[in-house]
XYZ file of C-alpha atoms in Angstrom:
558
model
C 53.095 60.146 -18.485
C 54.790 61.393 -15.452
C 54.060 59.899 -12.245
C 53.125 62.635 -10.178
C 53.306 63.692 -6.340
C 49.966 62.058 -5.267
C 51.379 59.037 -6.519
C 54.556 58.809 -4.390
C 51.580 57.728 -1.210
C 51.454 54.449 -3.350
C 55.252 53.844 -3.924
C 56.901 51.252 -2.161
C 54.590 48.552 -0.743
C 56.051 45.885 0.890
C 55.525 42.815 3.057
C 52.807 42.978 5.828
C 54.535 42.926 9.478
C 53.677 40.339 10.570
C 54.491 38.343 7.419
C 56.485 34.904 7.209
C 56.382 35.504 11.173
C 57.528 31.781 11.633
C 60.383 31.642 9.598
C 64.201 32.810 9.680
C 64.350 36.859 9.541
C 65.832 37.965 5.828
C 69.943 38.756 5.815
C 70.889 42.148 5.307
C 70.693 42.771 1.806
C 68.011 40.093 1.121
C 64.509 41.066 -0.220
C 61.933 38.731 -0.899
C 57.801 38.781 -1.119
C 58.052 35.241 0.352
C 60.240 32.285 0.626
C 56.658 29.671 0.188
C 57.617 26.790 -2.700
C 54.494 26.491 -3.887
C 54.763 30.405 -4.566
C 56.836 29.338 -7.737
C 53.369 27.314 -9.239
C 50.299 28.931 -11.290
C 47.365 26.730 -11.097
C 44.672 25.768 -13.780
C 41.626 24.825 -11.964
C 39.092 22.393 -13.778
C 35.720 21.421 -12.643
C 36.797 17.987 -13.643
C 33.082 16.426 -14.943
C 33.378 19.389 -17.078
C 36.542 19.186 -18.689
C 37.313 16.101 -21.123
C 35.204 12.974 -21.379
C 38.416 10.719 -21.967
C 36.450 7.605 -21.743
C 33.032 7.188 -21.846
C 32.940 3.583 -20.687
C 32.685 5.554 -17.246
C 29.953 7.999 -17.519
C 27.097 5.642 -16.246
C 24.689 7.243 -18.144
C 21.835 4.388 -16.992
C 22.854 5.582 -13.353
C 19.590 7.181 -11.020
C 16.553 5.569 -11.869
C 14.117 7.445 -11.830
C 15.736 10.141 -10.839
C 18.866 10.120 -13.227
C 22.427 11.499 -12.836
C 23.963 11.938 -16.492
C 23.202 14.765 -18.499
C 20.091 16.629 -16.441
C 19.630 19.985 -18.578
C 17.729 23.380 -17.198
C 15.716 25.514 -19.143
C 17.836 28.116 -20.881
C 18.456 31.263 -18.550
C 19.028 34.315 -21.410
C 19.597 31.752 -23.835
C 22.183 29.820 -22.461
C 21.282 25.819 -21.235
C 23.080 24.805 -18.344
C 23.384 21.020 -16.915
C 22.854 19.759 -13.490
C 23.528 16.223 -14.813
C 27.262 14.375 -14.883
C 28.788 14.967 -18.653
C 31.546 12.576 -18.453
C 34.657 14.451 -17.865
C 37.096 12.423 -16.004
C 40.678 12.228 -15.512
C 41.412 10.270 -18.540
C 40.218 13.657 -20.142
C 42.404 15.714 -18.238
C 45.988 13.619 -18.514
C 44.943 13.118 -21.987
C 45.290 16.993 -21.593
C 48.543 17.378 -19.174
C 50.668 18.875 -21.845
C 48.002 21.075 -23.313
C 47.775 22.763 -19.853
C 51.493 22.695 -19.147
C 51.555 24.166 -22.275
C 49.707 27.389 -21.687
C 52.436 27.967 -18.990
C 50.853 26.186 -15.703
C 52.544 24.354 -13.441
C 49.857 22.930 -11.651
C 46.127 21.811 -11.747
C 43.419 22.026 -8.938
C 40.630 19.664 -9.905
C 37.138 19.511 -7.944
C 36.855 16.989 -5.204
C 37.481 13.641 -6.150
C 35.108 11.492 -3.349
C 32.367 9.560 -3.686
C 29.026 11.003 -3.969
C 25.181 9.931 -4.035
C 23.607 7.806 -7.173
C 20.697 9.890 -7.990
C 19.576 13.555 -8.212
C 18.746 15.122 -5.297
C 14.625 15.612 -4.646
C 14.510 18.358 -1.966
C 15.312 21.719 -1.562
C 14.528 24.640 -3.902
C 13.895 24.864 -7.681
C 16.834 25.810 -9.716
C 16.722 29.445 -10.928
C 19.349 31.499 -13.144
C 19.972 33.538 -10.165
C 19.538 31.441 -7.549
C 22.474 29.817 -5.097
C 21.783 27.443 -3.337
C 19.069 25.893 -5.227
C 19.139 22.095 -5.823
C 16.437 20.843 -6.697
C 17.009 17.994 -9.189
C 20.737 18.727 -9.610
C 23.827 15.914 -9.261
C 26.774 15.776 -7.358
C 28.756 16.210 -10.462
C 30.863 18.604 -8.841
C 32.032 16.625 -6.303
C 31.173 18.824 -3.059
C 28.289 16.181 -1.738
C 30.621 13.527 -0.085
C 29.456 10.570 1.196
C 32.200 8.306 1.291
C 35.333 10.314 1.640
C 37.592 6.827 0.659
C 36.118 5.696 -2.004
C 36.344 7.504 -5.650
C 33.428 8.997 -7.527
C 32.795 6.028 -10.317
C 32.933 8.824 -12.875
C 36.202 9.859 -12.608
C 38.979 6.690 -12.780
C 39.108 4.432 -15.672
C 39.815 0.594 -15.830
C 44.029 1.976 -16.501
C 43.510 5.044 -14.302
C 43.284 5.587 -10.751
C 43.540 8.623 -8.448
C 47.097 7.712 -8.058
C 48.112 6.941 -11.690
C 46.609 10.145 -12.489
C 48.854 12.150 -10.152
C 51.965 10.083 -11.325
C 50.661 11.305 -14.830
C 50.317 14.590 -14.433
C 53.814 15.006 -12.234
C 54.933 13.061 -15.377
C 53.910 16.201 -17.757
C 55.459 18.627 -15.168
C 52.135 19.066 -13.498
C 51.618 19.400 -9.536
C 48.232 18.097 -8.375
C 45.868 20.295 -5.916
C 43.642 18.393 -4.315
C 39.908 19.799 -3.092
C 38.538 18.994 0.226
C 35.474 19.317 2.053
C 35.624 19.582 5.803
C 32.144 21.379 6.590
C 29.422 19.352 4.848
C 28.427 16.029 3.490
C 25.733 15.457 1.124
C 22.367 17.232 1.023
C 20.734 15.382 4.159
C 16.558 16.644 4.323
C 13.990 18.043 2.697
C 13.381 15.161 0.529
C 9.259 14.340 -0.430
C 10.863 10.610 -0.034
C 14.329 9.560 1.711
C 16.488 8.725 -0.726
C 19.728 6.573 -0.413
C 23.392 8.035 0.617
C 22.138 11.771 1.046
C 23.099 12.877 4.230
C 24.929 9.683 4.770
C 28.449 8.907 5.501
C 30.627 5.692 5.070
C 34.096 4.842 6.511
C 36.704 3.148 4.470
C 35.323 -0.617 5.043
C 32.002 0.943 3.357
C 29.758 0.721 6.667
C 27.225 3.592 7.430
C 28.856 5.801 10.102
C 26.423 9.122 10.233
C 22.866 9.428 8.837
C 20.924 12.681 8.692
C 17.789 10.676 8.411
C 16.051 13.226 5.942
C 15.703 15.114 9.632
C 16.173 18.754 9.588
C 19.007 19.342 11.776
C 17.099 20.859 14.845
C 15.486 17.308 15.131
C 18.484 15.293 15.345
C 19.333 13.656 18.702
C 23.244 13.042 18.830
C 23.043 12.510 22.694
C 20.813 8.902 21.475
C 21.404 8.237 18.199
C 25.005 7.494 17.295
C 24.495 8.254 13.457
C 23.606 11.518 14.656
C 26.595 12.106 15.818
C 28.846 13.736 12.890
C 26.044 15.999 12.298
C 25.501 19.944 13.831
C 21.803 20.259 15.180
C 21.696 24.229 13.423
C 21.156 25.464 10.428
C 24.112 26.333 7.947
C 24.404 25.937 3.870
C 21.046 25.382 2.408
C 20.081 21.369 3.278
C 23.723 19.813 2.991
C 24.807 17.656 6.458
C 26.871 19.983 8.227
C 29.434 18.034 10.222
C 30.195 19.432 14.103
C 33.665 20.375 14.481
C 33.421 20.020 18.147
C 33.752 15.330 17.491
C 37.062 14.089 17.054
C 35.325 11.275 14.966
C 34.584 13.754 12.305
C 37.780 14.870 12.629
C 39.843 11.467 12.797
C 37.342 10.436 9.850
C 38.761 13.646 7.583
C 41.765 13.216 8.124
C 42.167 9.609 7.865
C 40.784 9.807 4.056
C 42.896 12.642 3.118
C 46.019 11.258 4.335
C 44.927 8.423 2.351
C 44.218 10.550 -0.842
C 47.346 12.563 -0.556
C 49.337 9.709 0.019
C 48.779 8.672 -3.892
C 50.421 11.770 -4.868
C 48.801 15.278 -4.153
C 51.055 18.287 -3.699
C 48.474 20.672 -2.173
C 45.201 21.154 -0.726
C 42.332 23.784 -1.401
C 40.335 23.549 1.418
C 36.263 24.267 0.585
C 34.127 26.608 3.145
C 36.892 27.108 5.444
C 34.816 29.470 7.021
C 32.236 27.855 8.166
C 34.148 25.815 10.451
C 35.946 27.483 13.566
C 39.599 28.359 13.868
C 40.407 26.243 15.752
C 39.101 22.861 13.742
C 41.699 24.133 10.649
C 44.633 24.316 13.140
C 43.908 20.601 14.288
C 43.599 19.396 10.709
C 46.344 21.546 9.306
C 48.613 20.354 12.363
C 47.472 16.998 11.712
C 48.419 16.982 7.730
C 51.559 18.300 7.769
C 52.870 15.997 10.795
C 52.633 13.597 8.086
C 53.426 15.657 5.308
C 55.453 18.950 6.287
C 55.333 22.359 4.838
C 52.768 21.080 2.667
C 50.777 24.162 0.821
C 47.260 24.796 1.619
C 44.680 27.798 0.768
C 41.238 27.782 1.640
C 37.458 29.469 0.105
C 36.335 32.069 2.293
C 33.841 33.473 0.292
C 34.478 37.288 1.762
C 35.990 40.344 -0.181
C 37.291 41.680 3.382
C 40.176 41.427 3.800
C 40.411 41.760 7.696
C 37.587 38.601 8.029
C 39.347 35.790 5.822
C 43.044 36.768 7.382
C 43.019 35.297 10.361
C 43.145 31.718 8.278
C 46.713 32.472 7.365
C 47.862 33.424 10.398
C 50.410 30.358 11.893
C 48.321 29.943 15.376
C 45.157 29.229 13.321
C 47.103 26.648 10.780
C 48.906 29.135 8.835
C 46.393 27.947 5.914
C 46.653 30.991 2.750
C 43.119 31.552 1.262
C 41.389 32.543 -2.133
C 42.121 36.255 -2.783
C 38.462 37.256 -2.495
C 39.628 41.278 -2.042
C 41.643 41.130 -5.229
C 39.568 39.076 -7.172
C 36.694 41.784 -6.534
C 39.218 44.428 -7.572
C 39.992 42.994 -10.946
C 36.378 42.342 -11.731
C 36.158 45.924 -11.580
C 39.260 46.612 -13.720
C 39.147 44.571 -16.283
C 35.380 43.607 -16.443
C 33.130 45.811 -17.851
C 33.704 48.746 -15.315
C 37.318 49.651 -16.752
C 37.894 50.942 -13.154
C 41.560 52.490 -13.102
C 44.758 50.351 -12.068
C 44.556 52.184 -8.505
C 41.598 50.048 -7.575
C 44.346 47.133 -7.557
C 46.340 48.830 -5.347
C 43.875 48.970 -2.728
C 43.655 44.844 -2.612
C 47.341 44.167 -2.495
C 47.678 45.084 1.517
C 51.443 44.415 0.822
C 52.779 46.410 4.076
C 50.919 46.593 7.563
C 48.249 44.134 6.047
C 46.075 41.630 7.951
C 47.562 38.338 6.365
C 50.487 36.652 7.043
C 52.198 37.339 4.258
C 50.119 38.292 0.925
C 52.290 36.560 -1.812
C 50.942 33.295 -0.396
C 47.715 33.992 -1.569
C 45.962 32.402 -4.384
C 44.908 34.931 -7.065
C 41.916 34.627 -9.219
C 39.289 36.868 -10.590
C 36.470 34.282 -11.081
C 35.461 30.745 -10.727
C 32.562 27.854 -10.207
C 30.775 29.709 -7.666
C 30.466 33.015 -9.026
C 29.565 34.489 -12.348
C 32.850 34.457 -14.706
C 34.425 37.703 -15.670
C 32.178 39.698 -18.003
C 35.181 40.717 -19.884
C 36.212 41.634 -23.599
C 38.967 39.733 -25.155
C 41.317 42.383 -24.220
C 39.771 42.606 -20.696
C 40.944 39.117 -20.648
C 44.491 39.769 -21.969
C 45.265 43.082 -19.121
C 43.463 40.772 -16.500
C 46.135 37.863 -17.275
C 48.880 40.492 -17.697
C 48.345 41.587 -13.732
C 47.371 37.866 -12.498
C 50.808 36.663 -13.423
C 53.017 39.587 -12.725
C 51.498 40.821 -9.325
C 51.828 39.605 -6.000
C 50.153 35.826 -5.026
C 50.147 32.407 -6.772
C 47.488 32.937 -10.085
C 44.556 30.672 -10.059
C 42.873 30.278 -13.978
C 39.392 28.678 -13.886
C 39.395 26.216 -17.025
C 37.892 27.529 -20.310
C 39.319 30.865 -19.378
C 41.679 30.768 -21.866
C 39.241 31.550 -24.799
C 36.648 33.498 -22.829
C 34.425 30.575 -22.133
C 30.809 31.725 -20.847
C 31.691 35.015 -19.838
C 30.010 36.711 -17.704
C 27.697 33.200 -17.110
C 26.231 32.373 -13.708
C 26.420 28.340 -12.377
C 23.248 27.709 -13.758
C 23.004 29.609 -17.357
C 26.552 27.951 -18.396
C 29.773 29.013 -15.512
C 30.371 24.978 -15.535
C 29.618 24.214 -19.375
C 31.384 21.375 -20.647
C 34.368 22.501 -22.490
C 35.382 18.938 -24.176
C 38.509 18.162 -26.659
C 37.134 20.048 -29.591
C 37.281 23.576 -27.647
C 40.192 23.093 -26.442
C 41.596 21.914 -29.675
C 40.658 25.488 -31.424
C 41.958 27.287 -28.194
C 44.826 28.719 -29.874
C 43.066 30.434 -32.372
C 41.457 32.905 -29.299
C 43.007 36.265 -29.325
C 43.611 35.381 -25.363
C 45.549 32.227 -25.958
C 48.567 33.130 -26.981
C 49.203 36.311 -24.935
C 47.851 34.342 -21.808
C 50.852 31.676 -22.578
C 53.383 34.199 -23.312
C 52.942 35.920 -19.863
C 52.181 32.322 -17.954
C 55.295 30.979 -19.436
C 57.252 34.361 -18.308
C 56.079 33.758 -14.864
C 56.912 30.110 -14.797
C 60.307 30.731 -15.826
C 60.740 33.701 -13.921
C 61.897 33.550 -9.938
C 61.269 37.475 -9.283
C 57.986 37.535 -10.917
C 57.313 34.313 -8.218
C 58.218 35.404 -5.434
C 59.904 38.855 -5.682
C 59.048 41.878 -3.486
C 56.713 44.319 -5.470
C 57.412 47.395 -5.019
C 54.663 49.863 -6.621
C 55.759 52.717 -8.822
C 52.454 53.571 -10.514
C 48.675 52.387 -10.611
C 47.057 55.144 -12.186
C 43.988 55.139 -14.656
C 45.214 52.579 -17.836
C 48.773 52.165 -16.418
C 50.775 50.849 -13.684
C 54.408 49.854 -13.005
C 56.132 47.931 -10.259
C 59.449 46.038 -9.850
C 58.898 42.256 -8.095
C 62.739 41.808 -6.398
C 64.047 38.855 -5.317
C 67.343 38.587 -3.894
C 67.661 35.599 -1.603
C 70.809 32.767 -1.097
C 73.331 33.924 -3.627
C 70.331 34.583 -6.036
C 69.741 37.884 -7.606
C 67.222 39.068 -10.387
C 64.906 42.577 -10.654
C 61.871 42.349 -12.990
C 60.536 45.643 -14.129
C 56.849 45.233 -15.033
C 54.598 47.979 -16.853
C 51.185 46.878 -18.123
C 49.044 49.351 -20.522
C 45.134 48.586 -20.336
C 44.571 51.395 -22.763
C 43.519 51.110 -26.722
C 46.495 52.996 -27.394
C 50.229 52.590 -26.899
C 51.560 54.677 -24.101
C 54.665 56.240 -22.598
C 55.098 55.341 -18.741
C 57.498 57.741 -17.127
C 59.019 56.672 -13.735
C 60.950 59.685 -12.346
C 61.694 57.740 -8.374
C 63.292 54.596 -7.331
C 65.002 54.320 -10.333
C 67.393 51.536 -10.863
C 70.069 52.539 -14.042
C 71.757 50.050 -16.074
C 71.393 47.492 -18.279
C 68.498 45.428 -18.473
C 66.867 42.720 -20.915
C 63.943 42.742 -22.510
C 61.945 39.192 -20.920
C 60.146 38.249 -24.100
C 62.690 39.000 -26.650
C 65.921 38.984 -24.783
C 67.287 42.605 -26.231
C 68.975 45.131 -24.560
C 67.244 48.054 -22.669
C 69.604 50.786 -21.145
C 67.476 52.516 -18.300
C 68.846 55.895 -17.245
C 67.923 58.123 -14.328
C 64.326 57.780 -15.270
C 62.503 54.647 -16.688
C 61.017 55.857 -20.041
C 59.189 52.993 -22.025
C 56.065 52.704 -24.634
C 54.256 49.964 -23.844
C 51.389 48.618 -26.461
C 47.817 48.707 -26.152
C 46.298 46.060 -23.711
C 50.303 45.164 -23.598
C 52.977 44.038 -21.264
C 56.587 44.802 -20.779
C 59.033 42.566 -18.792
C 61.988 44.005 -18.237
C 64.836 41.693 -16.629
C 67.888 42.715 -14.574
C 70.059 39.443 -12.747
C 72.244 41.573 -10.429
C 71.184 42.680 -6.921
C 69.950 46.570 -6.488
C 72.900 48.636 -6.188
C 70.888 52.408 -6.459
C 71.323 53.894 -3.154
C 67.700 54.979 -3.076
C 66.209 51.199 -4.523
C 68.300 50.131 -1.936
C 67.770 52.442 1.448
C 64.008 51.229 0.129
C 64.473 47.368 0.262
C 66.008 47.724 3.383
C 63.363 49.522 5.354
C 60.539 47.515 3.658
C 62.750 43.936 4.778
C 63.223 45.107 8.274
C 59.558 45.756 8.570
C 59.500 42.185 7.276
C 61.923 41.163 10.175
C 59.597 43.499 12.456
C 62.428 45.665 13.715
């Protein structure tokens, strides 16, 4: 297929203006989506009570009384039984599992928060539905996100062997960077409860002494001018009934970051940084500022739970805390294109805002097209495959939710199986999934692969079942051109590239064969495939060229 006049409006897309805005301006001849580290990672993210029970001698299954935290099941919703209980994952389960996940081509693993949380299930606020968010009624804080002591671990994750920090060392040890979840809005659900139960809506410093309490008090009935355990706490509304800490006290914010200096201290490499939105601007830049004066450059992206683009950019911007954020836009995009909407490649290109964009630079983002707060992907297996195919050739730093690998729950909401326990045996028999393998091949590509990291990508066609772009990175003596073109189709397919053609030799990235490209790029690519196409010398066609350089001095905002 020819790529036709329309589609020259798409070519070239390129770095936003006001991207990497606080760093050296590229040398002539230099082209680069971004010069970020962590840009080089692709992180596995694992829910981590739902991953591997590595050692049950932790799961306190007696723990709750009479209302009990292990294993708390729902009534099926279409079949499906979800769990509002603990299930004993831990992170003996998921070093047991380091070089499984290194394995499938990652580089790094984001697991849920790792703080303390309360001992029983939670009596207040709404019945659980299938459908419903929000509703907690009688659910656990397995996940981690209910924080009541923000020093001390959650007794279901270390072992006897295994702390927070021997886990890191661990993972690092199986060539695994750890991501580290924090919570900076909210504490623990805090009222609503028939009876006041212990630790919700309470906080306690690192000595273990009670520092907030919410009381059981709906927030519009707490008195922080009188009551000093009032005092973390917002008097408004915000998420459901969780304790919603005021940004506005520097004892919230000395208490934050006091424990996560601690925490990342025993090894952590990055931070993903819950409900950034719901805190102001200006809280972010203080912590952010505050973080990396201890720990500089150190990579952080944060959940805005928005698919607009221009609302969750000014996070990223370097006079709010230059903090990236969850690709919400894209992620809504590929749901579309490789769910069960088959909605054309050109729906991709309108989430990539790679030139004149709102963010500060777009291949900092994290990439993802589902997680634990949204239904997974209702995808087929080869849904699966294209989606992986774009996630790790495209712009941004790909994010895979656990299970993901083999289709796990597809298309599941939280509470009709999205967190499932996926235990040892699953991932045992991952390989034989059809989306194993091809998942590793392309993760692995990327891993090994600086131009697929961190490259410029410059669009030559997203049209219908097809799409190709080159990702060019040519930075500090270092030179290599990737030439990607993805097929979504059920059948093989021709992709013709007439413009911007770069001639010579190239090698094929899976097989390592020769390709000889012409004065047009003409290449059959299989169905639901990928080809990877590798060249290690800078551009040298005049009109590649004339291209990088006016899409690099935007960069340098000349």
């Amino acid at each position: 297929m020819r790529i036709r006049s329309a589609l020259l409006l798409m070519l070239p897309l390129a770095l936003s203006a006001c991207a990497d805005v606080d760093r050296p301006a590229p040398a002539a001849g230099e082209a680069y989506g971004t010069l970020e580290p962590f840009a080089s990672e692709s992180i596995y993210f694992v829910l981590t009570d739902r991953f591997v029970n590595g050692d049950p001698d932790n799961d306190h299954r007696d723990q709750g009384g009479e209302h009990p935290t292990f294993d708390v099941p729902l009534a099926p919703c279409d079949g499906v039984t979800g769990n509002v209980g603990y299930l004993g994952g831990d992170f003996r389960g998921l070093l047991d599992n380091a070089g499984y996940i290194r394995g499938l081509g990652f580089t790094a693993v984001w697991l849920t928060p790792i703080i303390d949380n309360p001992d029983q299930a939670f009596t207040g606020g709404d019945e659980i539905t299938c459908t419903g968010f929000g509703t907690d009624r009688g659910k656990t804080g397995y996940h981690g996100y209910w924080g009541v002591n923000f020093y001390r671990l959650d007794e279901h994750l270390p072992s006897a062997d295994l702390d927070f920090a021997g886990l890191t060392s661990g993972l690092r040890e199986g060539g695994l960077k750890t991501i580290l979840d924090v919570v900076g809005n909210h504490g623990s659900p805090a009222f609503t409860m028939p009876v006041r139960q212990p630790q919700f809506g309470q906080i306690f410093d690192a000595r273990g002494e009670l520092v907030a309490d919410h009381g059981n008090l709906p927030p519009e009935q707490l008195d922080p001018a009188n009551n000093p355990l009032h005092r973390f706490y917002n008097t408004s509304r915000d998420l459901v009934q969780l304790s919603d800490f005021d940004a506005d006290n520097p004892e919230v914010m000395d208490y934050l970051v006091g424990a996560y200096l601690h925490w990342i201290g025993q090894g952590v490499d990055a931070l993903r940084i819950d409900t950034i939105r719901h805190q102001p601007l200006s809280f972010w830049k203080t912590f952010s500022d505050r973080i990396r004066a201890e720990h500089p450059g150190m990579y952080m992206f944060g959940e805005a739970f928005d698919d607009v683009a221009v609302n969750i950019a000014p996070f990223t911007l370097p006079e709010n805390g230059g903090i990236s954020v969850l690709d919400f836009p894209m992620k809504t995009a590929m749901v579309e294109v490789f769910g069960s909407g088959q909605a054309g490649f050109e729906r991709l290109g309108e989430a990539l805002y790679l030139e004149n964009g709102p963010y500060a630079n777009p291949y900092d983002l994290a990439t993802f097209y589902d997680n634990h707060d949204m239904p997974r992907i209702d995808a087929s297996d080869a849904g699966f495959i294209d989606a992986h195919n774009w996630l790790f050739t495209a712009r941004g730093i790909p994010v895979l939710y656990y299970g993901s690998e083999t289709g796990f729950m597809r298309g599941q909401l939280e509470h009709g199986g999205n967190r499932s326990y996926f235990g040892q045996e699953r991932i045992d028999a991952a390989p034989q999934s059809p989306i194993f393998a091809p998942l590793q091949r392309i993760a692995t590509l990327r891993r090994d692969t600086p131009a697929l990291q961190r490259g410029l990508q410059v669009n030559l066609l997203l049209e219908g079942d097809t799409a190709a772009f080159y990702r060019i990175y040519q930075h500090a003596g270092e030179a290599q051109t990737a030439l990607v073109l993805l097929n979504k189709g059920d059948a093989a397919r021709n992709i013709v590239v007439d413009a911007l053609v770069q001639p010579g030799e190239w090698r094929d990235a899976f097989d390592g064969s020769g390709v000889r490209i012409g004065e047009r790029i003409e290449i059959e690519v299989p169905a639901h495939g990928v080809r990877v196409l590798l060249r290690d010398a800078a551009v040298d066609a005049p009109e590649l060229q004339a291209e990088l350089a006016r899409l690099m001095q935007g960069a340098r905002g000349e």
